[in-house]
């Protein structure tokens, strides 16, 4: 059985990102707000959570749970996107990247909620 389109690309994106979190945690560590504590632990834990969520999205029996999990994860990543603004300062390119990434969360969360609701 073929995955519905949003579940397919969400599973692919989250699974790929999760693997990157585990293989290259240093890439993501600066994005963890210092107020949250141990950046490496956060990066590794979210990497595992992304892979688990991708697996949930891939299986028809757990797809709706995967949608809810994806919506929660993507919403939970907002502090990392805001941290990116802190890191960017007044540098135009990093600031532009941060400005693009944050609003992209809205359609991703909306897609995850569609999957969660079985649509």
mmCIF file of N, CA, C and O in Angstrom, residues 35-116:
data_model
loop_
_atom_site.group_PDB
_atom_site.id
_atom_site.type_symbol
_atom_site.label_atom_id
_atom_site.label_comp_id
_atom_site.label_asym_id
_atom_site.label_seq_id
_atom_site.Cartn_x
_atom_site.Cartn_y
_atom_site.Cartn_z
ATOM 1 N N UNK A 35 19.196 28.079 27.414
ATOM 2 C CA UNK A 35 18.306 27.943 28.568
ATOM 3 C C UNK A 35 17.806 26.510 28.750
ATOM 4 O O UNK A 35 17.341 26.138 29.824
ATOM 5 N N UNK A 36 17.886 25.705 27.686
ATOM 6 C CA UNK A 36 17.392 24.328 27.756
ATOM 7 C C UNK A 36 18.419 23.338 28.289
ATOM 8 O O UNK A 36 18.105 22.169 28.493
ATOM 9 N N UNK A 37 19.635 23.783 28.480
ATOM 10 C CA UNK A 37 20.642 22.883 29.056
ATOM 11 C C UNK A 37 21.473 22.161 28.012
ATOM 12 O O UNK A 37 21.813 22.738 26.979
ATOM 13 N N UNK A 38 21.784 20.903 28.282
ATOM 14 C CA UNK A 38 22.701 20.087 27.476
ATOM 15 C C UNK A 38 22.243 19.963 26.020
ATOM 16 O O UNK A 38 21.351 19.184 25.689
ATOM 17 N N UNK A 39 22.900 20.736 25.144
ATOM 18 C CA UNK A 39 22.511 20.778 23.733
ATOM 19 C C UNK A 39 22.677 19.418 23.057
ATOM 20 O O UNK A 39 21.815 18.995 22.286
ATOM 21 N N UNK A 40 23.757 18.717 23.360
ATOM 22 C CA UNK A 40 23.997 17.415 22.719
ATOM 23 C C UNK A 40 22.878 16.433 23.058
ATOM 24 O O UNK A 40 22.388 15.713 22.181
ATOM 25 N N UNK A 41 22.469 16.403 24.302
ATOM 26 C CA UNK A 41 21.383 15.505 24.708
ATOM 27 C C UNK A 41 20.089 15.848 23.973
ATOM 28 O O UNK A 41 19.385 14.954 23.499
ATOM 29 N N UNK A 42 19.795 17.127 23.865
ATOM 30 C CA UNK A 42 18.588 17.544 23.140
ATOM 31 C C UNK A 42 18.648 17.107 21.682
ATOM 32 O O UNK A 42 17.672 16.608 21.125
ATOM 33 N N UNK A 43 19.800 17.306 21.058
ATOM 34 C CA UNK A 43 19.949 16.961 19.635
ATOM 35 C C UNK A 43 19.794 15.456 19.436
ATOM 36 O O UNK A 43 19.074 15.007 18.535
ATOM 37 N N UNK A 44 20.447 14.668 20.264
ATOM 38 C CA UNK A 44 20.350 13.210 20.119
ATOM 39 C C UNK A 44 18.937 12.719 20.412
ATOM 40 O O UNK A 44 18.406 11.861 19.682
ATOM 41 N N UNK A 45 18.318 13.256 21.449
ATOM 42 C CA UNK A 45 16.945 12.841 21.777
ATOM 43 C C UNK A 45 15.957 13.206 20.675
ATOM 44 O O UNK A 45 15.079 12.411 20.326
ATOM 45 N N UNK A 46 16.100 14.407 20.123
ATOM 46 C CA UNK A 46 15.180 14.778 19.044
ATOM 47 C C UNK A 46 15.458 13.968 17.779
ATOM 48 O O UNK A 46 14.531 13.675 17.026
ATOM 49 N N UNK A 47 16.702 13.592 17.561
ATOM 50 C CA UNK A 47 17.006 12.727 16.419
ATOM 51 C C UNK A 47 16.292 11.392 16.532
ATOM 52 O O UNK A 47 15.673 10.910 15.577
ATOM 53 N N UNK A 48 16.336 10.803 17.713
ATOM 54 C CA UNK A 48 15.626 9.535 17.942
ATOM 55 C C UNK A 48 14.120 9.748 17.770
ATOM 56 O O UNK A 48 13.435 8.945 17.130
ATOM 57 N N UNK A 49 13.610 10.845 18.333
ATOM 58 C CA UNK A 49 12.172 11.122 18.224
ATOM 59 C C UNK A 49 11.744 11.295 16.768
ATOM 60 O O UNK A 49 10.663 10.833 16.363
ATOM 61 N N UNK A 50 12.579 11.927 15.960
ATOM 62 C CA UNK A 50 12.255 12.093 14.544
ATOM 63 C C UNK A 50 12.224 10.753 13.820
ATOM 64 O O UNK A 50 11.328 10.504 12.996
ATOM 65 N N UNK A 51 13.174 9.888 14.114
ATOM 66 C CA UNK A 51 13.205 8.567 13.469
ATOM 67 C C UNK A 51 11.996 7.740 13.893
ATOM 68 O O UNK A 51 11.350 7.085 13.053
ATOM 69 N N UNK A 52 11.656 7.763 15.167
ATOM 70 C CA UNK A 52 10.476 7.029 15.650
ATOM 71 C C UNK A 52 9.218 7.581 14.989
ATOM 72 O O UNK A 52 8.344 6.819 14.547
ATOM 73 N N UNK A 53 9.124 8.890 14.891
ATOM 74 C CA UNK A 53 7.955 9.510 14.254
ATOM 75 C C UNK A 53 7.871 9.115 12.785
ATOM 76 O O UNK A 53 6.784 8.811 12.280
ATOM 77 N N UNK A 54 8.997 9.087 12.090
ATOM 78 C CA UNK A 54 9.010 8.670 10.685
ATOM 79 C C UNK A 54 8.511 7.236 10.554
ATOM 80 O O UNK A 54 7.727 6.914 9.643
ATOM 81 N N UNK A 55 8.930 6.365 11.469
ATOM 82 C CA UNK A 55 8.470 4.973 11.435
ATOM 83 C C UNK A 55 6.964 4.897 11.683
ATOM 84 O O UNK A 55 6.259 4.119 11.032
ATOM 85 N N UNK A 56 6.468 5.702 12.612
ATOM 86 C CA UNK A 56 5.019 5.724 12.872
ATOM 87 C C UNK A 56 4.253 6.186 11.634
ATOM 88 O O UNK A 56 3.192 5.643 11.312
ATOM 89 N N UNK A 57 4.776 7.189 10.951
ATOM 90 C CA UNK A 57 4.122 7.702 9.746
ATOM 91 C C UNK A 57 4.125 6.677 8.617
ATOM 92 O O UNK A 57 3.213 6.650 7.787
ATOM 93 N N UNK A 58 5.122 5.815 8.583
ATOM 94 C CA UNK A 58 5.265 4.854 7.486
ATOM 95 C C UNK A 58 4.304 3.678 7.579
ATOM 96 O O UNK A 58 3.981 3.071 6.560
ATOM 97 N N UNK A 59 3.848 3.359 8.769
ATOM 98 C CA UNK A 59 2.981 2.190 8.948
ATOM 99 C C UNK A 59 1.518 2.624 9.013
ATOM 100 O O UNK A 59 1.164 3.480 9.829
ATOM 101 N N UNK A 60 0.662 2.048 8.177
ATOM 102 C CA UNK A 60 -0.749 2.449 8.184
ATOM 103 C C UNK A 60 -1.409 2.374 9.564
ATOM 104 O O UNK A 60 -2.192 3.254 9.914
ATOM 105 N N UNK A 61 -1.078 1.373 10.336
ATOM 106 C CA UNK A 61 -1.717 1.197 11.648
ATOM 107 C C UNK A 61 -1.342 2.297 12.637
ATOM 108 O O UNK A 61 -2.092 2.569 13.579
ATOM 109 N N UNK A 62 -0.201 2.940 12.429
ATOM 110 C CA UNK A 62 0.260 3.960 13.376
ATOM 111 C C UNK A 62 0.391 5.342 12.726
ATOM 112 O O UNK A 62 0.920 6.263 13.351
ATOM 113 N N UNK A 63 -0.099 5.469 11.518
ATOM 114 C CA UNK A 63 0.089 6.715 10.771
ATOM 115 C C UNK A 63 -0.529 7.921 11.478
ATOM 116 O O UNK A 63 0.067 8.984 11.551
ATOM 117 N N UNK A 64 -1.733 7.760 12.014
ATOM 118 C CA UNK A 64 -2.371 8.900 12.690
ATOM 119 C C UNK A 64 -1.569 9.309 13.919
ATOM 120 O O UNK A 64 -1.367 10.493 14.170
ATOM 121 N N UNK A 65 -1.079 8.335 14.681
ATOM 122 C CA UNK A 65 -0.230 8.651 15.837
ATOM 123 C C UNK A 65 1.040 9.358 15.366
ATOM 124 O O UNK A 65 1.526 10.292 16.023
ATOM 125 N N UNK A 66 1.574 8.915 14.237
ATOM 126 C CA UNK A 66 2.742 9.568 13.670
ATOM 127 C C UNK A 66 2.462 11.012 13.288
ATOM 128 O O UNK A 66 3.320 11.887 13.445
ATOM 129 N N UNK A 67 1.266 11.266 12.786
ATOM 130 C CA UNK A 67 0.875 12.642 12.458
ATOM 131 C C UNK A 67 0.853 13.526 13.691
ATOM 132 O O UNK A 67 1.354 14.654 13.674
ATOM 133 N N UNK A 68 0.271 12.998 14.784
ATOM 134 C CA UNK A 68 0.251 13.768 16.037
ATOM 135 C C UNK A 68 1.663 13.979 16.558
ATOM 136 O O UNK A 68 2.018 15.063 17.025
ATOM 137 N N UNK A 69 2.480 12.945 16.473
ATOM 138 C CA UNK A 69 3.860 13.050 16.925
ATOM 139 C C UNK A 69 4.624 14.084 16.092
ATOM 140 O O UNK A 69 5.370 14.905 16.633
ATOM 141 N N UNK A 70 4.427 14.048 14.790
ATOM 142 C CA UNK A 70 5.100 15.009 13.908
ATOM 143 C C UNK A 70 4.655 16.435 14.223
ATOM 144 O O UNK A 70 5.486 17.346 14.282
ATOM 145 N N UNK A 71 3.365 16.635 14.436
ATOM 146 C CA UNK A 71 2.867 17.976 14.766
ATOM 147 C C UNK A 71 3.500 18.471 16.067
ATOM 148 O O UNK A 71 3.921 19.630 16.167
ATOM 149 N N UNK A 72 3.598 17.595 17.042
ATOM 150 C CA UNK A 72 4.209 17.971 18.311
ATOM 151 C C UNK A 72 5.690 18.288 18.167
ATOM 152 O O UNK A 72 6.185 19.285 18.709
ATOM 153 N N UNK A 73 6.398 17.444 17.439
ATOM 154 C CA UNK A 73 7.832 17.676 17.224
ATOM 155 C C UNK A 73 8.084 18.990 16.498
ATOM 156 O O UNK A 73 8.930 19.789 16.908
ATOM 157 N N UNK A 74 7.359 19.184 15.416
ATOM 158 C CA UNK A 74 7.568 20.393 14.614
ATOM 159 C C UNK A 74 7.236 21.650 15.409
ATOM 160 O O UNK A 74 7.917 22.668 15.281
ATOM 161 N N UNK A 75 6.224 21.579 16.242
ATOM 162 C CA UNK A 75 5.892 22.705 17.112
ATOM 163 C C UNK A 75 6.979 22.891 18.166
ATOM 164 O O UNK A 75 7.381 24.007 18.479
ATOM 165 N N UNK A 76 7.480 21.787 18.679
ATOM 166 C CA UNK A 76 8.535 21.840 19.680
ATOM 167 C C UNK A 76 9.857 22.372 19.158
ATOM 168 O O UNK A 76 10.718 22.785 19.946
ATOM 169 N N UNK A 77 10.019 22.396 17.855
ATOM 170 C CA UNK A 77 11.258 22.903 17.264
ATOM 171 C C UNK A 77 11.276 24.432 17.139
ATOM 172 O O UNK A 77 12.299 25.011 16.773
ATOM 173 N N UNK A 78 10.177 25.082 17.451
ATOM 174 C CA UNK A 78 10.122 26.543 17.327
ATOM 175 C C UNK A 78 11.227 27.236 18.130
ATOM 176 O O UNK A 78 11.859 28.164 17.620
ATOM 177 N N UNK A 79 11.516 26.815 19.378
ATOM 178 C CA UNK A 79 12.624 27.486 20.086
ATOM 179 C C UNK A 79 13.959 27.401 19.337
ATOM 180 O O UNK A 79 14.750 28.349 19.378
ATOM 181 N N UNK A 80 14.199 26.307 18.642
ATOM 182 C CA UNK A 80 15.435 26.190 17.858
ATOM 183 C C UNK A 80 15.435 27.193 16.713
ATOM 184 O O UNK A 80 16.483 27.782 16.393
ATOM 185 N N UNK A 81 14.284 27.398 16.106
ATOM 186 C CA UNK A 81 14.204 28.367 15.016
ATOM 187 C C UNK A 81 14.378 29.797 15.543
ATOM 188 O O UNK A 81 15.005 30.631 14.883
ATOM 189 N N UNK A 82 13.853 30.062 16.714
ATOM 190 C CA UNK A 82 14.047 31.378 17.316
ATOM 191 C C UNK A 82 15.507 31.575 17.719
ATOM 192 O O UNK A 82 16.045 32.681 17.586
ATOM 193 N N UNK A 83 16.143 30.514 18.204
ATOM 194 C CA UNK A 83 17.567 30.576 18.540
ATOM 195 C C UNK A 83 18.390 30.940 17.306
ATOM 196 O O UNK A 83 19.400 31.635 17.405
ATOM 197 N N UNK A 84 17.944 30.492 16.156
ATOM 198 C CA UNK A 84 18.660 30.799 14.917
ATOM 199 C C UNK A 84 18.687 32.315 14.678
ATOM 200 O O UNK A 84 19.659 32.845 14.170
ATOM 201 N N UNK A 85 17.607 33.005 15.089
ATOM 202 C CA UNK A 85 17.606 34.471 14.977
ATOM 203 C C UNK A 85 18.656 35.084 15.906
ATOM 204 O O UNK A 85 19.345 36.020 15.539
ATOM 205 N N UNK A 86 18.759 34.543 17.118
ATOM 206 C CA UNK A 86 19.779 35.028 18.061
ATOM 207 C C UNK A 86 21.172 34.886 17.465
ATOM 208 O O UNK A 86 22.002 35.778 17.571
ATOM 209 N N UNK A 87 21.424 33.721 16.872
ATOM 210 C CA UNK A 87 22.744 33.446 16.311
ATOM 211 C C UNK A 87 23.047 34.307 15.084
ATOM 212 O O UNK A 87 24.197 34.637 14.819
ATOM 213 N N UNK A 88 22.001 34.642 14.334
ATOM 214 C CA UNK A 88 22.186 35.390 13.088
ATOM 215 C C UNK A 88 22.638 36.821 13.349
ATOM 216 O O UNK A 88 23.408 37.381 12.550
ATOM 217 N N UNK A 89 22.170 37.389 14.435
ATOM 218 C CA UNK A 89 22.501 38.786 14.695
ATOM 219 C C UNK A 89 22.036 39.664 13.559
ATOM 220 O O UNK A 89 20.897 39.555 13.114
ATOM 221 N N UNK A 90 22.942 40.471 13.048
ATOM 222 C CA UNK A 90 22.589 41.382 11.943
ATOM 223 C C UNK A 90 23.189 40.929 10.622
ATOM 224 O O UNK A 90 23.203 41.683 9.657
ATOM 225 N N UNK A 91 23.679 39.687 10.585
ATOM 226 C CA UNK A 91 24.269 39.172 9.340
ATOM 227 C C UNK A 91 23.136 38.804 8.380
ATOM 228 O O UNK A 91 22.262 38.010 8.720
ATOM 229 N N UNK A 92 23.122 39.371 7.179
ATOM 230 C CA UNK A 92 21.981 39.220 6.271
ATOM 231 C C UNK A 92 21.654 37.782 5.851
ATOM 232 O O UNK A 92 20.483 37.390 5.862
ATOM 233 N N UNK A 93 22.649 36.987 5.487
ATOM 234 C CA UNK A 93 22.354 35.633 4.991
ATOM 235 C C UNK A 93 21.804 34.741 6.111
ATOM 236 O O UNK A 93 20.738 34.141 5.947
ATOM 237 N N UNK A 94 22.473 34.648 7.274
ATOM 238 C CA UNK A 94 21.890 33.833 8.348
ATOM 239 C C UNK A 94 20.515 34.345 8.793
ATOM 240 O O UNK A 94 19.630 33.559 9.116
ATOM 241 N N UNK A 95 20.341 35.664 8.786
ATOM 242 C CA UNK A 95 19.057 36.240 9.155
ATOM 243 C C UNK A 95 17.974 35.848 8.150
ATOM 244 O O UNK A 95 16.854 35.495 8.527
ATOM 245 N N UNK A 96 18.309 35.863 6.870
ATOM 246 C CA UNK A 96 17.353 35.463 5.824
ATOM 247 C C UNK A 96 16.988 33.988 5.965
ATOM 248 O O UNK A 96 15.809 33.618 5.828
ATOM 249 N N UNK A 97 17.968 33.150 6.258
ATOM 250 C CA UNK A 97 17.694 31.717 6.438
ATOM 251 C C UNK A 97 16.756 31.511 7.618
ATOM 252 O O UNK A 97 15.772 30.765 7.529
ATOM 253 N N UNK A 98 17.024 32.192 8.721
ATOM 254 C CA UNK A 98 16.163 32.081 9.898
ATOM 255 C C UNK A 98 14.757 32.569 9.582
ATOM 256 O O UNK A 98 13.763 31.953 9.999
ATOM 257 N N UNK A 99 14.671 33.651 8.820
ATOM 258 C CA UNK A 99 13.369 34.229 8.484
ATOM 259 C C UNK A 99 12.553 33.321 7.572
ATOM 260 O O UNK A 99 11.323 33.341 7.609
ATOM 261 N N UNK A 100 13.205 32.516 6.784
ATOM 262 C CA UNK A 100 12.500 31.577 5.903
ATOM 263 C C UNK A 100 12.099 30.312 6.671
ATOM 264 O O UNK A 100 10.994 29.802 6.498
ATOM 265 N N UNK A 101 12.992 29.820 7.514
ATOM 266 C CA UNK A 101 12.741 28.546 8.210
ATOM 267 C C UNK A 101 11.570 28.625 9.185
ATOM 268 O O UNK A 101 10.783 27.685 9.268
ATOM 269 N N UNK A 102 11.462 29.701 9.941
ATOM 270 C CA UNK A 102 10.417 29.789 10.959
ATOM 271 C C UNK A 102 9.011 29.702 10.373
ATOM 272 O O UNK A 102 8.215 28.867 10.808
ATOM 273 N N UNK A 103 8.666 30.501 9.364
ATOM 274 C CA UNK A 103 7.306 30.395 8.818
ATOM 275 C C UNK A 103 7.028 29.069 8.109
ATOM 276 O O UNK A 103 5.874 28.674 7.962
ATOM 277 N N UNK A 104 8.073 28.367 7.677
ATOM 278 C CA UNK A 104 7.865 27.066 7.039
ATOM 279 C C UNK A 104 7.303 26.035 8.011
ATOM 280 O O UNK A 104 6.742 25.024 7.591
ATOM 281 N N UNK A 105 7.434 26.284 9.305
ATOM 282 C CA UNK A 105 6.895 25.348 10.296
ATOM 283 C C UNK A 105 5.373 25.250 10.185
ATOM 284 O O UNK A 105 4.813 24.180 10.395
ATOM 285 N N UNK A 106 4.714 26.354 9.867
ATOM 286 C CA UNK A 106 3.244 26.359 9.816
ATOM 287 C C UNK A 106 2.693 25.345 8.804
ATOM 288 O O UNK A 106 1.845 24.523 9.170
ATOM 289 N N UNK A 107 3.139 25.339 7.543
ATOM 290 C CA UNK A 107 2.612 24.333 6.620
ATOM 291 C C UNK A 107 3.031 22.903 6.988
ATOM 292 O O UNK A 107 2.299 21.952 6.728
ATOM 293 N N UNK A 108 4.204 22.761 7.593
ATOM 294 C CA UNK A 108 4.624 21.421 8.024
ATOM 295 C C UNK A 108 3.718 20.903 9.143
ATOM 296 O O UNK A 108 3.281 19.748 9.114
ATOM 297 N N UNK A 109 3.424 21.756 10.103
ATOM 298 C CA UNK A 109 2.521 21.359 11.196
ATOM 299 C C UNK A 109 1.131 21.085 10.632
ATOM 300 O O UNK A 109 0.475 20.109 11.011
ATOM 301 N N UNK A 110 0.678 21.919 9.701
ATOM 302 C CA UNK A 110 -0.646 21.695 9.095
ATOM 303 C C UNK A 110 -0.705 20.356 8.369
ATOM 304 O O UNK A 110 -1.702 19.623 8.480
ATOM 305 N N UNK A 111 0.352 20.001 7.652
ATOM 306 C CA UNK A 111 0.395 18.702 6.967
ATOM 307 C C UNK A 111 0.375 17.562 7.980
ATOM 308 O O UNK A 111 -0.331 16.560 7.791
ATOM 309 N N UNK A 112 1.127 17.707 9.060
ATOM 310 C CA UNK A 112 1.147 16.669 10.097
ATOM 311 C C UNK A 112 -0.243 16.521 10.719
ATOM 312 O O UNK A 112 -0.689 15.379 10.975
ATOM 313 N N UNK A 113 -0.930 17.616 10.929
ATOM 314 C CA UNK A 113 -2.275 17.535 11.502
ATOM 315 C C UNK A 113 -3.263 16.883 10.531
ATOM 316 O O UNK A 113 -4.160 16.149 10.961
ATOM 317 N N UNK A 114 -3.087 17.123 9.232
ATOM 318 C CA UNK A 114 -3.947 16.434 8.242
ATOM 319 C C UNK A 114 -3.744 14.920 8.326
ATOM 320 O O UNK A 114 -4.688 14.149 8.288
ATOM 321 N N UNK A 115 -2.488 14.502 8.443
ATOM 322 C CA UNK A 115 -2.193 13.075 8.580
ATOM 323 C C UNK A 115 -2.794 12.554 9.880
ATOM 324 O O UNK A 115 -3.427 11.484 9.911
ATOM 325 N N UNK A 116 -2.638 13.302 10.953
ATOM 326 C CA UNK A 116 -3.163 12.874 12.263
ATOM 327 C C UNK A 116 -4.675 12.704 12.234
ATOM 328 O O UNK A 116 -5.219 11.814 12.880
#
